[in-house]
CSV table of C-alpha atoms and ligand atoms in Angstrom, one decimal:
chain,number,residue,atom,x,y,z
K,1,MET,CA,14.0,-8.8,-16.6
K,2,LEU,CA,12.1,-6.9,-13.9
K,3,ILE,CA,11.2,-4.0,-16.2
K,4,HIS,CA,7.5,-3.9,-16.8
K,5,ARG,CA,6.4,-4.0,-20.4
K,6,GLN,CA,4.4,-1.0,-21.4
K,7,THR,CA,2.7,-2.6,-24.4
K,8,ASP,CA,-0.9,-1.5,-24.1
K,9,ILE,CA,-0.7,2.0,-22.6
K,10,ALA,CA,-1.8,4.9,-24.8
K,11,PRO,CA,0.6,7.8,-24.9
K,12,SER,CA,-2.1,10.1,-23.5
K,13,GLU,CA,-2.0,8.0,-20.3
K,14,ILE,CA,1.6,8.8,-19.7
K,15,THR,CA,2.8,11.8,-17.8
K,16,PRO,CA,6.5,12.3,-17.1
K,17,PRO,CA,7.2,12.7,-13.4
K,18,ARG,CA,8.3,16.3,-13.7
K,19,HIS,CA,4.7,17.2,-14.6
K,20,TRP,CA,3.7,16.6,-11.0
K,21,ARG,CA,6.9,17.6,-9.2
K,22,ASP,CA,5.6,21.1,-8.9
K,23,ARG,CA,2.3,19.9,-7.7
K,24,ARG,CA,2.5,21.7,-4.4
K,25,ALA,CA,2.8,25.1,-6.1
K,26,LEU,CA,0.0,24.2,-8.5
K,27,VAL,CA,-2.3,23.1,-5.6
K,28,GLN,CA,-1.6,26.3,-3.7
K,29,ALA,CA,-2.2,28.4,-6.8
K,30,ALA,CA,-5.5,26.5,-7.3
K,31,VAL,CA,-6.5,27.1,-3.7
K,32,ALA,CA,-5.7,30.8,-4.0
K,33,ALA,CA,-7.8,31.0,-7.2
K,34,GLY,CA,-10.7,29.1,-5.7
K,35,LEU,CA,-10.5,26.4,-8.2
K,36,LEU,CA,-10.5,23.3,-6.0
K,37,GLY,CA,-13.6,21.6,-4.6
K,38,ALA,CA,-13.9,20.8,-0.9
K,39,ALA,CA,-12.1,17.5,-1.1
K,40,GLY,CA,-9.2,19.0,-3.0
K,41,GLN,CA,-9.0,21.9,-0.5
K,42,ALA,CA,-8.9,19.5,2.4
K,43,ALA,CA,-6.2,17.5,0.8
K,44,ALA,CA,-4.2,20.6,0.1
K,45,ARG,CA,-4.4,21.6,3.8
K,46,ASN,CA,-3.3,18.1,4.7
K,47,THR,CA,-0.2,18.3,2.6
K,48,SER,CA,2.8,17.6,4.9
K,49,SER,CA,5.5,20.2,4.4
K,50,GLN,CA,8.3,17.7,4.6
K,51,LYS,CA,9.8,16.7,1.3
K,52,LEU,CA,11.4,13.4,0.7
K,53,THR,CA,13.7,12.9,-2.2
K,54,ALA,CA,14.4,9.7,-3.9
K,55,LYS,CA,15.9,8.4,-7.2
K,56,GLN,CA,13.5,7.1,-9.8
K,57,SER,CA,13.1,3.4,-10.0
K,58,PRO,CA,13.0,1.5,-13.3
K,59,LEU,CA,10.3,-0.6,-11.7
K,60,SER,CA,7.9,2.3,-12.0
K,61,THR,CA,4.9,2.0,-14.3
K,62,MET,CA,4.7,4.7,-17.0
K,63,GLU,CA,1.0,5.2,-16.5
K,64,ARG,CA,-0.2,8.6,-15.5
K,65,ALA,CA,-0.3,9.1,-11.7
K,66,THR,CA,-3.6,9.6,-10.0
K,67,PRO,CA,-4.0,13.2,-8.9
K,68,TYR,CA,-2.5,13.8,-5.5
K,69,GLU,CA,-5.7,15.3,-4.2
K,70,LEU,CA,-7.5,12.0,-4.9
K,71,VAL,CA,-4.8,9.7,-3.6
K,72,THR,CA,-4.8,11.7,-0.3
K,73,SER,CA,-8.6,12.3,0.1
K,74,TYR,CA,-10.1,9.0,-1.1
K,75,CYS,CA,-8.6,6.5,1.4
K,76,ASN,CA,-9.3,3.2,3.2
K,77,PHE,CA,-8.0,3.4,6.7
K,78,TYR,CA,-10.8,2.0,8.9
K,79,GLU,CA,-9.1,3.0,12.2
K,80,PHE,CA,-10.1,6.5,11.2
K,81,GLY,CA,-13.6,5.7,9.9
K,82,THR,CA,-15.1,3.6,7.2
K,83,GLU,CA,-16.1,6.4,4.8
K,84,LYS,CA,-13.5,7.1,2.1
K,85,ALA,CA,-13.3,10.8,3.2
K,86,ASP,CA,-12.9,10.0,6.9
K,87,PRO,CA,-9.2,9.3,7.1
K,88,ALA,CA,-8.2,12.6,5.4
K,89,ARG,CA,-10.6,14.4,7.6
K,90,THR,CA,-9.6,12.9,11.0
K,91,ALA,CA,-6.1,11.4,10.7
K,92,PRO,CA,-3.9,14.5,10.1
K,93,ALA,CA,-4.9,16.2,13.3
K,94,ARG,CA,-5.0,13.0,15.5
K,95,LEU,CA,-2.2,10.7,14.4
K,96,ARG,CA,1.1,11.4,16.2
K,97,THR,CA,3.8,10.2,13.8
K,98,ARG,CA,6.8,11.2,15.9
K,99,PRO,CA,8.3,9.7,18.0
K,100,TRP,CA,7.5,6.3,16.4
K,101,GLN,CA,9.0,3.0,16.9
K,102,VAL,CA,8.8,-0.3,15.0
K,103,ALA,CA,9.6,-3.6,16.6
K,104,VAL,CA,11.2,-6.1,14.2
K,105,ASP,CA,11.3,-9.4,16.0
K,106,GLY,CA,10.4,-13.1,16.0
K,107,GLU,CA,12.5,-15.6,14.1
K,108,VAL,CA,15.5,-13.3,13.5
K,109,ARG,CA,19.1,-13.4,14.8
K,110,ARG,CA,19.1,-9.6,15.3
K,111,PRO,CA,15.8,-8.4,16.6
K,112,ARG,CA,15.6,-4.7,17.1
K,113,THR,CA,13.2,-1.9,17.8
K,114,PHE,CA,13.8,0.9,15.3
K,115,ASP,CA,13.1,4.5,15.6
K,116,VAL,CA,11.3,5.3,12.3
K,117,ASP,CA,14.0,8.0,11.5
K,118,ASP,CA,16.7,5.3,11.7
K,119,LEU,CA,14.6,2.9,9.6
K,120,LEU,CA,14.3,5.6,7.0
K,121,LYS,CA,18.0,5.7,6.6
K,122,LEU,CA,18.6,1.9,6.4
K,123,ALA,CA,18.7,1.9,2.6
K,124,PRO,CA,18.6,4.4,-0.3
K,125,LEU,CA,15.1,5.7,-1.0
K,126,GLU,CA,13.5,5.1,-4.4
K,127,GLU,CA,10.5,6.5,-6.1
K,128,ARG,CA,8.3,3.7,-7.4
K,129,ILE,CA,5.1,4.5,-9.3
K,130,TYR,CA,2.9,1.5,-8.8
K,131,ARG,CA,-0.7,0.6,-9.6
K,132,LEU,CA,-2.8,0.1,-6.5
K,133,ARG,CA,-5.9,-2.2,-6.9
K,134,CYS,CA,-8.4,-2.1,-4.1
K,135,VAL,CA,-10.5,-5.2,-3.6
K,136,GLU,CA,-13.5,-2.9,-4.0
K,137,ALA,CA,-12.7,-2.7,-7.7
K,138,TRP,CA,-11.2,0.7,-7.9
K,139,SER,CA,-7.6,1.4,-8.7
K,140,ALA,CA,-5.0,4.2,-8.6
K,141,VAL,CA,-1.5,4.9,-9.7
K,142,VAL,CA,0.7,6.3,-6.9
K,143,PRO,CA,4.3,7.5,-6.8
K,144,TRP,CA,5.4,5.9,-3.6
K,145,ILE,CA,8.8,6.5,-1.9
K,146,GLY,CA,10.6,3.7,0.0
K,147,TYR,CA,13.0,0.9,-0.3
K,148,PRO,CA,12.6,-2.9,-0.7
K,149,LEU,CA,11.4,-4.6,2.4
K,150,ALA,CA,14.1,-7.1,1.5
K,151,GLU,CA,16.7,-4.6,2.8
K,152,LEU,CA,15.3,-4.6,6.3
K,153,ILE,CA,14.9,-8.4,6.2
K,154,ARG,CA,18.5,-8.9,5.3
K,155,HIS,CA,19.5,-6.5,8.1
K,156,VAL,CA,17.7,-8.5,10.9
K,157,GLU,CA,18.9,-12.0,9.6
K,158,PRO,CA,15.9,-14.3,9.7
K,159,THR,CA,16.4,-17.8,11.0
K,160,GLY,CA,15.5,-20.9,9.1
K,161,ASN,CA,12.2,-21.0,11.0
K,162,ALA,CA,11.0,-17.7,9.4
K,163,LYS,CA,8.4,-18.8,6.9
K,164,PHE,CA,6.1,-15.7,7.0
K,165,VAL,CA,6.2,-12.0,8.0
K,166,GLU,CA,3.4,-10.6,10.1
K,167,PHE,CA,2.6,-6.9,10.0
K,168,THR,CA,0.8,-5.2,13.0
K,169,THR,CA,-0.4,-1.7,12.7
K,170,LEU,CA,-1.2,0.9,15.4
K,171,ALA,CA,-4.4,0.5,17.4
K,172,ASP,CA,-4.6,3.5,19.7
K,173,PRO,CA,-8.2,4.6,20.7
K,174,GLN,CA,-6.8,8.0,21.7
K,175,GLN,CA,-5.7,8.7,18.2
K,176,MET,CA,-8.0,6.6,16.1
K,177,PRO,CA,-11.7,7.5,16.2
K,178,GLY,CA,-12.7,4.4,14.2
K,179,LEU,CA,-11.6,1.9,16.8
K,180,PRO,CA,-14.9,1.7,18.7
K,181,SER,CA,-16.5,0.3,15.6
K,182,ARG,CA,-16.0,-3.4,15.7
K,183,VAL,CA,-15.8,-3.7,11.9
K,184,LEU,CA,-12.5,-5.4,12.3
K,185,ASP,CA,-10.7,-7.1,15.2
K,186,TRP,CA,-8.0,-4.5,16.0
K,187,PRO,CA,-5.1,-4.2,15.6
K,188,TYR,CA,-5.1,-4.5,11.8
K,189,VAL,CA,-2.9,-7.5,11.0
K,190,GLU,CA,-1.5,-8.5,7.6
K,191,GLY,CA,1.0,-11.0,6.4
K,192,LEU,CA,3.1,-12.2,3.6
K,193,ARG,CA,5.0,-15.4,2.8
K,194,MET,CA,8.8,-15.0,3.1
K,195,ASP,CA,9.4,-15.1,-0.6
K,196,GLU,CA,6.7,-12.5,-1.2
K,197,ALA,CA,8.1,-10.2,1.5
K,198,ARG,CA,11.6,-10.5,0.0
K,199,HIS,CA,10.4,-9.9,-3.5
K,200,PRO,CA,12.0,-6.7,-5.0
K,201,LEU,CA,8.6,-5.2,-5.7
K,202,THR,CA,7.5,-5.3,-2.0
K,203,LEU,CA,8.2,-1.7,-0.8
K,204,LEU,CA,8.7,-0.5,2.7
K,205,THR,CA,7.1,2.9,2.2
K,206,PHE,CA,7.7,6.3,3.9
K,207,GLY,CA,6.4,8.8,1.3
K,208,LEU,CA,4.4,9.6,-1.7
K,209,TYR,CA,4.4,12.3,-4.3
K,210,GLY,CA,7.8,13.6,-3.2
K,211,GLU,CA,6.9,14.1,0.5
K,212,VAL,CA,6.5,12.1,3.7
K,213,LEU,CA,3.4,10.0,3.8
K,214,PRO,CA,0.3,11.9,4.8
K,215,SER,CA,-1.3,10.4,7.9
K,216,GLN,CA,-4.3,9.2,6.0
K,217,ASN,CA,-2.1,7.1,3.7
K,218,GLY,CA,-0.4,5.3,6.5
K,219,ALA,CA,2.2,7.6,8.1
K,220,PRO,CA,4.9,7.3,9.1
K,221,LEU,CA,5.5,3.9,7.4
K,222,ARG,CA,3.5,1.2,5.6
K,223,VAL,CA,4.1,-1.6,3.3
K,224,VAL,CA,3.1,-1.6,-0.4
K,225,VAL,CA,2.6,-4.9,-2.3
K,226,PRO,CA,1.5,-3.9,-5.8
K,227,TRP,CA,0.4,-7.3,-7.1
K,228,LYS,CA,-2.0,-7.9,-4.3
K,229,TYR,CA,-5.3,-6.2,-3.3
K,230,GLY,CA,-4.8,-3.0,-1.4
K,231,PHE,CA,-5.7,-4.4,2.0
K,232,LYS,CA,-2.4,-6.4,2.1
K,233,SER,CA,-0.6,-3.0,2.1
K,234,ALA,CA,-0.9,-2.4,5.9
K,235,LYS,CA,-0.6,1.2,7.1
K,236,SER,CA,1.1,2.8,10.1
K,237,LEU,CA,3.2,-0.2,11.1
K,238,VAL,CA,4.3,-0.8,14.7
K,239,ARG,CA,5.6,-4.3,14.4
K,240,ILE,CA,7.1,-6.6,11.8
K,241,ARG,CA,7.4,-10.1,13.1
K,242,PHE,CA,8.9,-13.2,11.5
K,243,VAL,CA,7.0,-16.3,12.2
K,244,GLU,CA,6.8,-20.0,11.3
K,245,ARG,CA,3.0,-20.2,10.9
K,246,GLN,CA,0.9,-18.3,8.4
K,247,PRO,CA,-0.4,-15.2,10.1
K,248,VAL,CA,-4.2,-14.7,10.4
K,249,ASN,CA,-4.8,-11.5,8.5
K,250,SER,CA,-7.7,-9.2,9.7
K,251,TRP,CA,-9.8,-9.3,6.6
K,252,HIS,CA,-9.6,-13.1,6.4
K,253,LYS,CA,-10.5,-13.3,10.1
K,254,SER,CA,-13.6,-11.1,9.6
K,255,ALA,CA,-14.9,-12.8,6.4
K,256,PRO,CA,-12.9,-15.9,5.5
K,257,LYS,CA,-15.1,-16.8,2.5
K,258,GLU,CA,-14.5,-13.3,1.0
K,259,TYR,CA,-10.9,-12.6,1.7
K,260,GLY,CA,-8.0,-15.1,1.6
K,261,PHE,CA,-4.5,-14.9,2.8
K,262,TYR,CA,-2.8,-14.5,-0.6
K,263,SER,CA,-5.2,-11.9,-2.1
K,264,ASN,CA,-3.4,-11.7,-5.3
K,265,VAL,CA,-5.2,-9.5,-7.8
K,266,ASN,CA,-6.9,-12.0,-10.1
K,267,PRO,CA,-9.6,-11.1,-12.6
K,268,ASN,CA,-10.6,-14.8,-12.8
K,269,VAL,CA,-11.5,-15.1,-9.1
K,270,ASP,CA,-14.5,-13.0,-8.2
K,271,HIS,CA,-15.3,-11.8,-4.8
K,272,PRO,CA,-18.5,-13.7,-3.7
K,273,ARG,CA,-20.4,-10.4,-3.9
K,274,TRP,CA,-18.9,-8.7,-7.0
K,275,SER,CA,-16.8,-9.3,-10.1
K,276,GLN,CA,-13.1,-8.7,-10.0
K,277,ALA,CA,-12.8,-8.8,-13.8
K,278,SER,CA,-12.7,-5.0,-14.2
K,279,GLU,CA,-12.0,-1.8,-12.2
K,280,ARG,CA,-12.6,1.9,-12.1
K,281,ARG,CA,-9.5,4.1,-12.1
K,282,LEU,CA,-9.7,7.0,-9.6
K,283,GLY,CA,-9.9,10.2,-11.5
K,284,ASP,CA,-11.4,8.7,-14.6
K,285,ASP,CA,-14.8,10.3,-13.9
K,286,GLY,CA,-16.8,12.3,-16.5
K,287,LEU,CA,-17.4,11.9,-20.2
K,288,PHE,CA,-14.6,9.4,-20.9
K,289,ASN,CA,-15.1,7.3,-17.8
K,290,ARG,CA,-14.8,3.6,-18.6
K,291,ARG,CA,-14.1,0.4,-16.7
K,292,ARG,CA,-10.7,-1.1,-17.3
K,293,PRO,CA,-10.0,-4.8,-17.5
K,294,THR,CA,-8.2,-5.9,-14.3
K,295,LEU,CA,-4.9,-7.5,-15.1
K,296,MET,CA,-3.6,-10.8,-13.6
K,297,PHE,CA,-1.4,-10.0,-10.6
K,298,ASN,CA,-2.4,-6.3,-11.3
K,299,GLY,CA,-0.1,-6.4,-14.3
K,300,TYR,CA,3.0,-7.5,-12.4
K,301,GLY,CA,2.7,-11.2,-13.6
K,302,ASP,CA,6.1,-11.1,-15.4
K,303,GLN,CA,7.7,-10.4,-12.1
K,304,VAL,CA,5.7,-12.4,-9.6
K,305,ALA,CA,3.8,-15.3,-11.3
K,306,ALA,CA,6.8,-17.7,-10.6
K,307,LEU,CA,6.1,-17.3,-6.8
K,308,TYR,CA,2.8,-19.2,-7.3
K,309,ALA,CA,3.9,-21.8,-9.9
K,310,GLY,CA,1.8,-25.0,-9.4
K,311,MET,CA,-0.6,-23.4,-6.9
K,312,ASP,CA,-4.4,-23.5,-7.6
K,313,LEU,CA,-5.1,-19.8,-7.3
K,314,LYS,CA,-8.8,-20.4,-7.1
K,315,ARG,CA,-8.2,-22.3,-3.9
K,316,TRP,CA,-5.4,-20.1,-2.5
K,317,PHE,CA,-7.3,-16.8,-3.2
Q,1,MTE,N1,-4.0,-0.2,9.1
Q,1,MTE,C1,-4.7,-0.2,7.9
Q,1,MTE,N2,-4.0,-0.4,6.8
Q,1,MTE,C2,-4.7,-0.4,5.6
Q,1,MTE,C3,-6.2,-0.3,5.6
Q,1,MTE,C4,-6.8,-0.1,6.9
Q,1,MTE,O1,-8.0,0.0,7.0
Q,1,MTE,N3,-6.0,-0.1,8.0
Q,1,MTE,N4,-6.9,-0.4,4.4
Q,1,MTE,C5,-6.2,-1.1,3.3
Q,1,MTE,C6,-6.9,-1.0,2.0
Q,1,MTE,S1,-8.4,-1.8,1.9
Q,1,MTE,C7,-6.4,-0.3,1.0
Q,1,MTE,S2,-7.1,-0.3,-0.6
Q,1,MTE,C8,-5.1,0.5,1.1
Q,1,MTE,C9,-5.4,1.9,0.7
Q,1,MTE,O2,-4.3,2.7,0.7
Q,1,MTE,P1,-4.4,4.3,0.4
Q,1,MTE,O3,-5.6,4.8,1.2
Q,1,MTE,O4,-3.1,4.9,0.8
Q,1,MTE,O5,-4.7,4.4,-1.1
Q,1,MTE,O6,-4.7,0.6,2.5
Q,1,MTE,C10,-4.7,-0.7,3.2
Q,1,MTE,N5,-4.1,-0.6,4.4
Q,2,MO,MO1,-8.8,-2.0,-0.4
């Protein structure tokens, strides 16, 4: 029932995972041969050497994964600067990802501060290839590695008062050169309703492309919520708190008319300043570049639409 239907994907869009499993070797060969541009070379240097293995999940999309070099060099991580290239340029040298602790607390019977290496072992790792749709109308396809957030939720035993989960991410001016800019009210905060947080698609994520998360993609752990705009997928988590009231998420706080709490991908609800009806896929540049129609719930409607039955999604955007 959870398997995504693949009806309208052309065979040329599909690449079996083994085609990128040897990516590191390919990238190194490309660097040696002088074939990569500056961004690709920077991304190749930022490659973390730590592999992370996981079993393939049937919840993966069959779409072709966006090249590693793009996923790791075109990033949104405002704590490291607001230009897409800033995080890849500054985060790898500055973000200290060990030791790293995550407080899991609030309305739970078993609150606990986890070392990230213990959290990593809490449940079997899976590789999930998900579409990522940024609110800025670009998209990507990323092979993430993690396990359902539901596993952690079960472990800490939420009380009946837990109605939402609030994610708080690192805000350390020593490590993050973007913090002096007041573009957002740091720390970056996001939130989900309890049923969204427990949904099997919501992934507590430790890696991508067969290795631990590069710093610019939210090391050492982040959440990935594939049916929502990318900003819900908070990076570099330090706290996961269970609360009774709906959290005030950072983007909503900064521009409440532009960003809601739910932020479900919805081609029928435009951003006040641009259309959300279509998107550009990272890596689709050049001759055959075309905009793609954006899919309701980013194409995950079969799995998640029931969460919002009866809700006016124009109001609860
Ligand atoms: N802490 C934090 N998390 C964040 C962001 C951010 O600026 N800070 N940007 C968000 C946005 S807008 C997007 S689209 C995704 C991008 O993830 P990626 O760079 O790994 O593709 O991360 C999200 N998580
Ligand atoms: Mo985004």
